Coordinates of C-alpha atoms in Angstrom, one line a residue:
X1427 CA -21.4 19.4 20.9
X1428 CA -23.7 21.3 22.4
X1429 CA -26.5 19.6 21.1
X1430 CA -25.1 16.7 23.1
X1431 CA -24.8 18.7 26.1
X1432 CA -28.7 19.4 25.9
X1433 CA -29.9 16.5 24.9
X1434 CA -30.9 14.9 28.2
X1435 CA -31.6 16.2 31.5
X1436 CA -30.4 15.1 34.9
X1437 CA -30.5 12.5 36.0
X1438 CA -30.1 10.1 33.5
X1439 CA -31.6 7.0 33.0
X1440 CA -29.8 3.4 32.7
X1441 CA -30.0 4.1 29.3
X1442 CA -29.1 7.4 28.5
X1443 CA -25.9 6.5 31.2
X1444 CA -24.8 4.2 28.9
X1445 CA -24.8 6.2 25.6
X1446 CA -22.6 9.2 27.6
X1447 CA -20.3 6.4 28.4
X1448 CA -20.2 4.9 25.1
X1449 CA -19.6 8.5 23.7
X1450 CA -17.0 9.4 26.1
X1451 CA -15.3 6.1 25.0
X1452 CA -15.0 7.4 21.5
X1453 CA -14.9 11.3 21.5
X1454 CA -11.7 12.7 21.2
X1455 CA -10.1 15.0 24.1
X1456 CA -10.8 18.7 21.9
X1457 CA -14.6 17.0 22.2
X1458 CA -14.2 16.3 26.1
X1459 CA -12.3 19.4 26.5
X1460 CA -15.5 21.4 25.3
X1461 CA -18.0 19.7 27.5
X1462 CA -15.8 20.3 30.8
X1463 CA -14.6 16.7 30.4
X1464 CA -11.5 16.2 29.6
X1465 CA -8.9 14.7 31.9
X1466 CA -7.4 16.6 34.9
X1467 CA -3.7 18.3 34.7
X1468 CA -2.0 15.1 36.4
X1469 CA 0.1 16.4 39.5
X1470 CA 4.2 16.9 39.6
X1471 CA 6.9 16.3 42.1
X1472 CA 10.0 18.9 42.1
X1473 CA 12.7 17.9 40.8
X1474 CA 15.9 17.1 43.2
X1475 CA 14.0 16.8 46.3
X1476 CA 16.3 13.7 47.7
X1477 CA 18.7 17.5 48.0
X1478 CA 16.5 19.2 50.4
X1479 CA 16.3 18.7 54.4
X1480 CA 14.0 16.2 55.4
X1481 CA 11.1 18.5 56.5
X1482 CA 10.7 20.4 53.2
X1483 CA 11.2 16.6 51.4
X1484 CA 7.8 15.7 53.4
X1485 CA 6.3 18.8 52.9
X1486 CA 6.8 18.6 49.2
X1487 CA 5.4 15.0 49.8
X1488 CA 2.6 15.8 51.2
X1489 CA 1.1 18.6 48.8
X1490 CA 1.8 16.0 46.1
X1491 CA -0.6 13.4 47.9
X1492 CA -3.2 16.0 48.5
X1493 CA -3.1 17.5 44.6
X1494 CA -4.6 14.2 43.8
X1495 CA -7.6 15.3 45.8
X1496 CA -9.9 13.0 48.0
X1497 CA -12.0 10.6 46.6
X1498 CA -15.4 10.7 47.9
X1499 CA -17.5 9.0 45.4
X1500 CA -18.3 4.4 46.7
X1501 CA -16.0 3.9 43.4
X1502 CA -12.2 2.8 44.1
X1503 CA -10.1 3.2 41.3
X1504 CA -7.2 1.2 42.1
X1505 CA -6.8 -1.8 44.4
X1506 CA -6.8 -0.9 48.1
X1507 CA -5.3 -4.7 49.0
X1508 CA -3.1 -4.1 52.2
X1509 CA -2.7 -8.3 52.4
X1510 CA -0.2 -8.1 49.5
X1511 CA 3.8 -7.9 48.9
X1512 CA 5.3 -4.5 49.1
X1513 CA 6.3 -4.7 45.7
X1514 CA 2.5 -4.8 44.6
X1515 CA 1.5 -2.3 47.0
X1516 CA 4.2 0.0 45.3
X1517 CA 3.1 -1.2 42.0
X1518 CA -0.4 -0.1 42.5
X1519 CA 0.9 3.0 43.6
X1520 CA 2.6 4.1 40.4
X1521 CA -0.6 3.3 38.6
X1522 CA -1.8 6.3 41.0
X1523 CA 1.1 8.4 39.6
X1524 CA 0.1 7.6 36.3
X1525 CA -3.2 8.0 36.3
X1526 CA -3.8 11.3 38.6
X1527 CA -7.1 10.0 39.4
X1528 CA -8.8 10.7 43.3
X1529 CA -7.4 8.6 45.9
X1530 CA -8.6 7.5 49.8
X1531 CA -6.8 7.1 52.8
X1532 CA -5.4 3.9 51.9
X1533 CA -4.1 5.1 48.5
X1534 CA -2.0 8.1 49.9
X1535 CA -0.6 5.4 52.5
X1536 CA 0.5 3.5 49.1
X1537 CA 1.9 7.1 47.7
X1538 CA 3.3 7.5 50.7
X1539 CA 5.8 4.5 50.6
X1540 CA 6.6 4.9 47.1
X1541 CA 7.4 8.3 47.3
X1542 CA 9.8 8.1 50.3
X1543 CA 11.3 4.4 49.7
X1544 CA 14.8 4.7 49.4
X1545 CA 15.1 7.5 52.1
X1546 CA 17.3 5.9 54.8
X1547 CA 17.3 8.5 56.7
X1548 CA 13.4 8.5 57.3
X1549 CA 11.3 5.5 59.3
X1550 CA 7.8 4.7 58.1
X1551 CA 5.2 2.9 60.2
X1552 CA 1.7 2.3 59.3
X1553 CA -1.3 3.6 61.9
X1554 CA -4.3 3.1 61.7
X1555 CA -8.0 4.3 63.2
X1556 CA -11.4 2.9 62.5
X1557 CA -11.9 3.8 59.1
X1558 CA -8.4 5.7 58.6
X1559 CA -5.1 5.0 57.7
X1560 CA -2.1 7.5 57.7
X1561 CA 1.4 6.6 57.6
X1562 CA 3.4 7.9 60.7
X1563 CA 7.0 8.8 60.0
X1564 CA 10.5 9.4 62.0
X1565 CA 13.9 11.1 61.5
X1566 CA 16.0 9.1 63.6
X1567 CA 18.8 11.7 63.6
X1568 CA 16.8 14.4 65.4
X1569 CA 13.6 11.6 66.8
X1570 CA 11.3 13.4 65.6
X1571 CA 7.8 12.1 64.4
X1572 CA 5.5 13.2 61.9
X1573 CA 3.0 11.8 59.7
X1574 CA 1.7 11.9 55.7
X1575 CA -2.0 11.2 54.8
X1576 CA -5.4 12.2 53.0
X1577 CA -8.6 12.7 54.7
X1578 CA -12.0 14.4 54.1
X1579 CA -10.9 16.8 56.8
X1580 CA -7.9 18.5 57.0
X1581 CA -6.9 17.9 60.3
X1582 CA -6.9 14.5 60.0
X1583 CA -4.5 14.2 57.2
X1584 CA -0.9 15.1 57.8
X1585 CA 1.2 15.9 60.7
X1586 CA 4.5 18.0 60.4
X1587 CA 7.6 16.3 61.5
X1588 CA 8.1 18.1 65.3
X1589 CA 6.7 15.5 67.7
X1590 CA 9.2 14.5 70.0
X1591 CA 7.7 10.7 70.0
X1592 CA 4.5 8.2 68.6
X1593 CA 2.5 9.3 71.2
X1594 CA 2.5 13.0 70.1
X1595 CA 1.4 12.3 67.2
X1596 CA -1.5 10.2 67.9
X1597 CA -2.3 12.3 70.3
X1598 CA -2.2 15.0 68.2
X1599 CA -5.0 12.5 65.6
X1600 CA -7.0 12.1 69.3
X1601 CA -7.6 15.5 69.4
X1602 CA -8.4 16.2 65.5
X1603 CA -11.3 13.5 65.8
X1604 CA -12.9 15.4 69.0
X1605 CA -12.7 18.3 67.2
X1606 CA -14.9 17.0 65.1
X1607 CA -17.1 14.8 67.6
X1608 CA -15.6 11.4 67.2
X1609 CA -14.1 9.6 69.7
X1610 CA -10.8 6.9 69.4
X1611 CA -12.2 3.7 70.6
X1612 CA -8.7 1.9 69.2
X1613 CA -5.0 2.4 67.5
X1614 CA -3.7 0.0 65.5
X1615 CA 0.0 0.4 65.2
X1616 CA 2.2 -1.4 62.5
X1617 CA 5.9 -1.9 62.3
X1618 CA 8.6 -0.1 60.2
X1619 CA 8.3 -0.5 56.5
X1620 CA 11.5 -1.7 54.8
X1621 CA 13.1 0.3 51.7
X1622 CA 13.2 -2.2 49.0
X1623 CA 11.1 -1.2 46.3
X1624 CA 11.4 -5.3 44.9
X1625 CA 10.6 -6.9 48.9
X1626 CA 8.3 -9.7 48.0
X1627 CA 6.9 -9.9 51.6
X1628 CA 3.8 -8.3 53.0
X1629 CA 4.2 -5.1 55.4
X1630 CA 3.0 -5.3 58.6
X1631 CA 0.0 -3.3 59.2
X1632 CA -1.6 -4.2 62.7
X1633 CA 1.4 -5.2 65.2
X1634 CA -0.6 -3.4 67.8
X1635 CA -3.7 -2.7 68.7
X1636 CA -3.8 0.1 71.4
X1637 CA -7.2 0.4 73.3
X1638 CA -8.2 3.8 73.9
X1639 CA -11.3 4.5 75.0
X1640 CA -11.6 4.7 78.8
X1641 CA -7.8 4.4 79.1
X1642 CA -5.8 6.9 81.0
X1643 CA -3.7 8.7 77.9
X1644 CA -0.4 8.4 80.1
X1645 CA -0.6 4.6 80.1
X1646 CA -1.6 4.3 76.4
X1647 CA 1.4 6.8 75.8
X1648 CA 4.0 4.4 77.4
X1649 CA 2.8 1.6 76.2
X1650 CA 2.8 3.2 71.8
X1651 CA 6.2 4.6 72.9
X1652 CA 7.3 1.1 74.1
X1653 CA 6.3 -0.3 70.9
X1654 CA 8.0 2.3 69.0
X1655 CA 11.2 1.6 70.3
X1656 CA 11.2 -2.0 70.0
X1657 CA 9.4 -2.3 66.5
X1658 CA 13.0 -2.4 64.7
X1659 CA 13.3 -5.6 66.9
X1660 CA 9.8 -6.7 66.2
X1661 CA 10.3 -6.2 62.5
X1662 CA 13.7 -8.8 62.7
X1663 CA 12.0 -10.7 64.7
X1664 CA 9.5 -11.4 61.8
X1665 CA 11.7 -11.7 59.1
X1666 CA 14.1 -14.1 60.4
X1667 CA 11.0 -16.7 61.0
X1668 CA 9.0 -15.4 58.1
X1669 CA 6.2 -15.3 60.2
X1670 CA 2.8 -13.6 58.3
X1671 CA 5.1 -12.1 55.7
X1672 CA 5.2 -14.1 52.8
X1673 CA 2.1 -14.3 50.3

């Protein structure tokens, strides 16, 4: 194996990429195991977490969608669609679980729904920045607001569940991207993602687009807030005509 290891030098050529790949095809895992290549411990979820309180339930969450590490190679490994059903969405998202492979923003959205679905007691709602996505989350017994995500930089991945409203919590995003020099120029807010694990219809992703930039933060405050109260409406509004939801 060795032998192998020293056979080229970096970088490769086209063709010396393809013979790796075509070896890597066929070599068996004690032969990848010896060059450093063999497939990454695939992350776990504790048992019986539907039994803890809702805030250790997240946080267990979240570590979960960060042990599958951020992916920043141009390659995607699984499909990124947001313009399909739920049910695909969640589909794709097992195929994450399965596979342990790195993941983007958009990915740890799809983790995200799949792993709280069935949580009644939790509200999710899609946000999303230029080229960021998280998914913004509520405990409507205690109103609080919180958020699960992946990012490059840490401080633009999760938020704990103690914001009193929507507005807190993008606020608190606002203030992660000037600490690293980047302003908001927009907020695009979706509206509450339903349970069902088999809902054929698409989720809906931009409801809202919030201007930021140049805005007084008090005024783009009231105005997220008033969306978050009325997106339960919003989201029955939608259904009952069908509008945009159906592939």
């Amino acid at each position: 194996m060795s032998g192998w290891r020293n056979r080229w030098a970096l970088p490769l050529t086209v063709e010396q990429a393809k013979g790796v790949s075509e070896f890597i095809k066929t070599a068996s895992e004690h032969d990848l195991r010896q060059l450093g290549l063999a497939s990454a411990a695939r992350p776990s979820l504790g048992a019986d977490l539907e039994l803890l309180p809702i805030e250790q339930r997240l946080q267990c969450v979240q570590e979960y969608i960060t042990s599958f590490q951020y992916n920043h190679t141009a390659t995607t490994y699984f499909d990124q669609n947001k313009q399909r059903p739920l049910c695909r969405i969640l589909s794709t998202a097992r195929d994450i679980v399965r596979q342990g492979l790195p993941i983007k923003c958009v990915e740890a959205v799809f983790l995200g729904l799949l792993l709280t679905s069935g949580w009644t007691d939790l509200d999710r709602v899609p946000v999303g920045f230029k080229t960021h996505i998280v998914l913004a989350v509520r405990h409507p017994e205690t109103g609080r607001w919180g958020a699960l995500g992946l990012s490059r930089r840490a401080e633009l991945m999760d938020k704990p569940l103690i914001y009193s409203s929507l507005a807190d919590v993008l606020a608190a995003y606002v203030a992660s991207y000037k600490q690293w020099w980047h302003a908001v120029l927009r907020i695009r807010i979706g509206l509450p993602v339903p349970h069902d694990v088999m809902y054929d219809g698409q989720v809906a992703w931009r409801q809202c687009c919030m201007k930021v930039a140049g805005e007084d933060w008090s005024v783009v405050s009231s105005k997220v807030n008033e969306h978050a109260v009325r997106a339960d409406g919003l989201w029955a509004a939608f259904l009952a005509d069908k509008k945009g939801f159906k592939p």
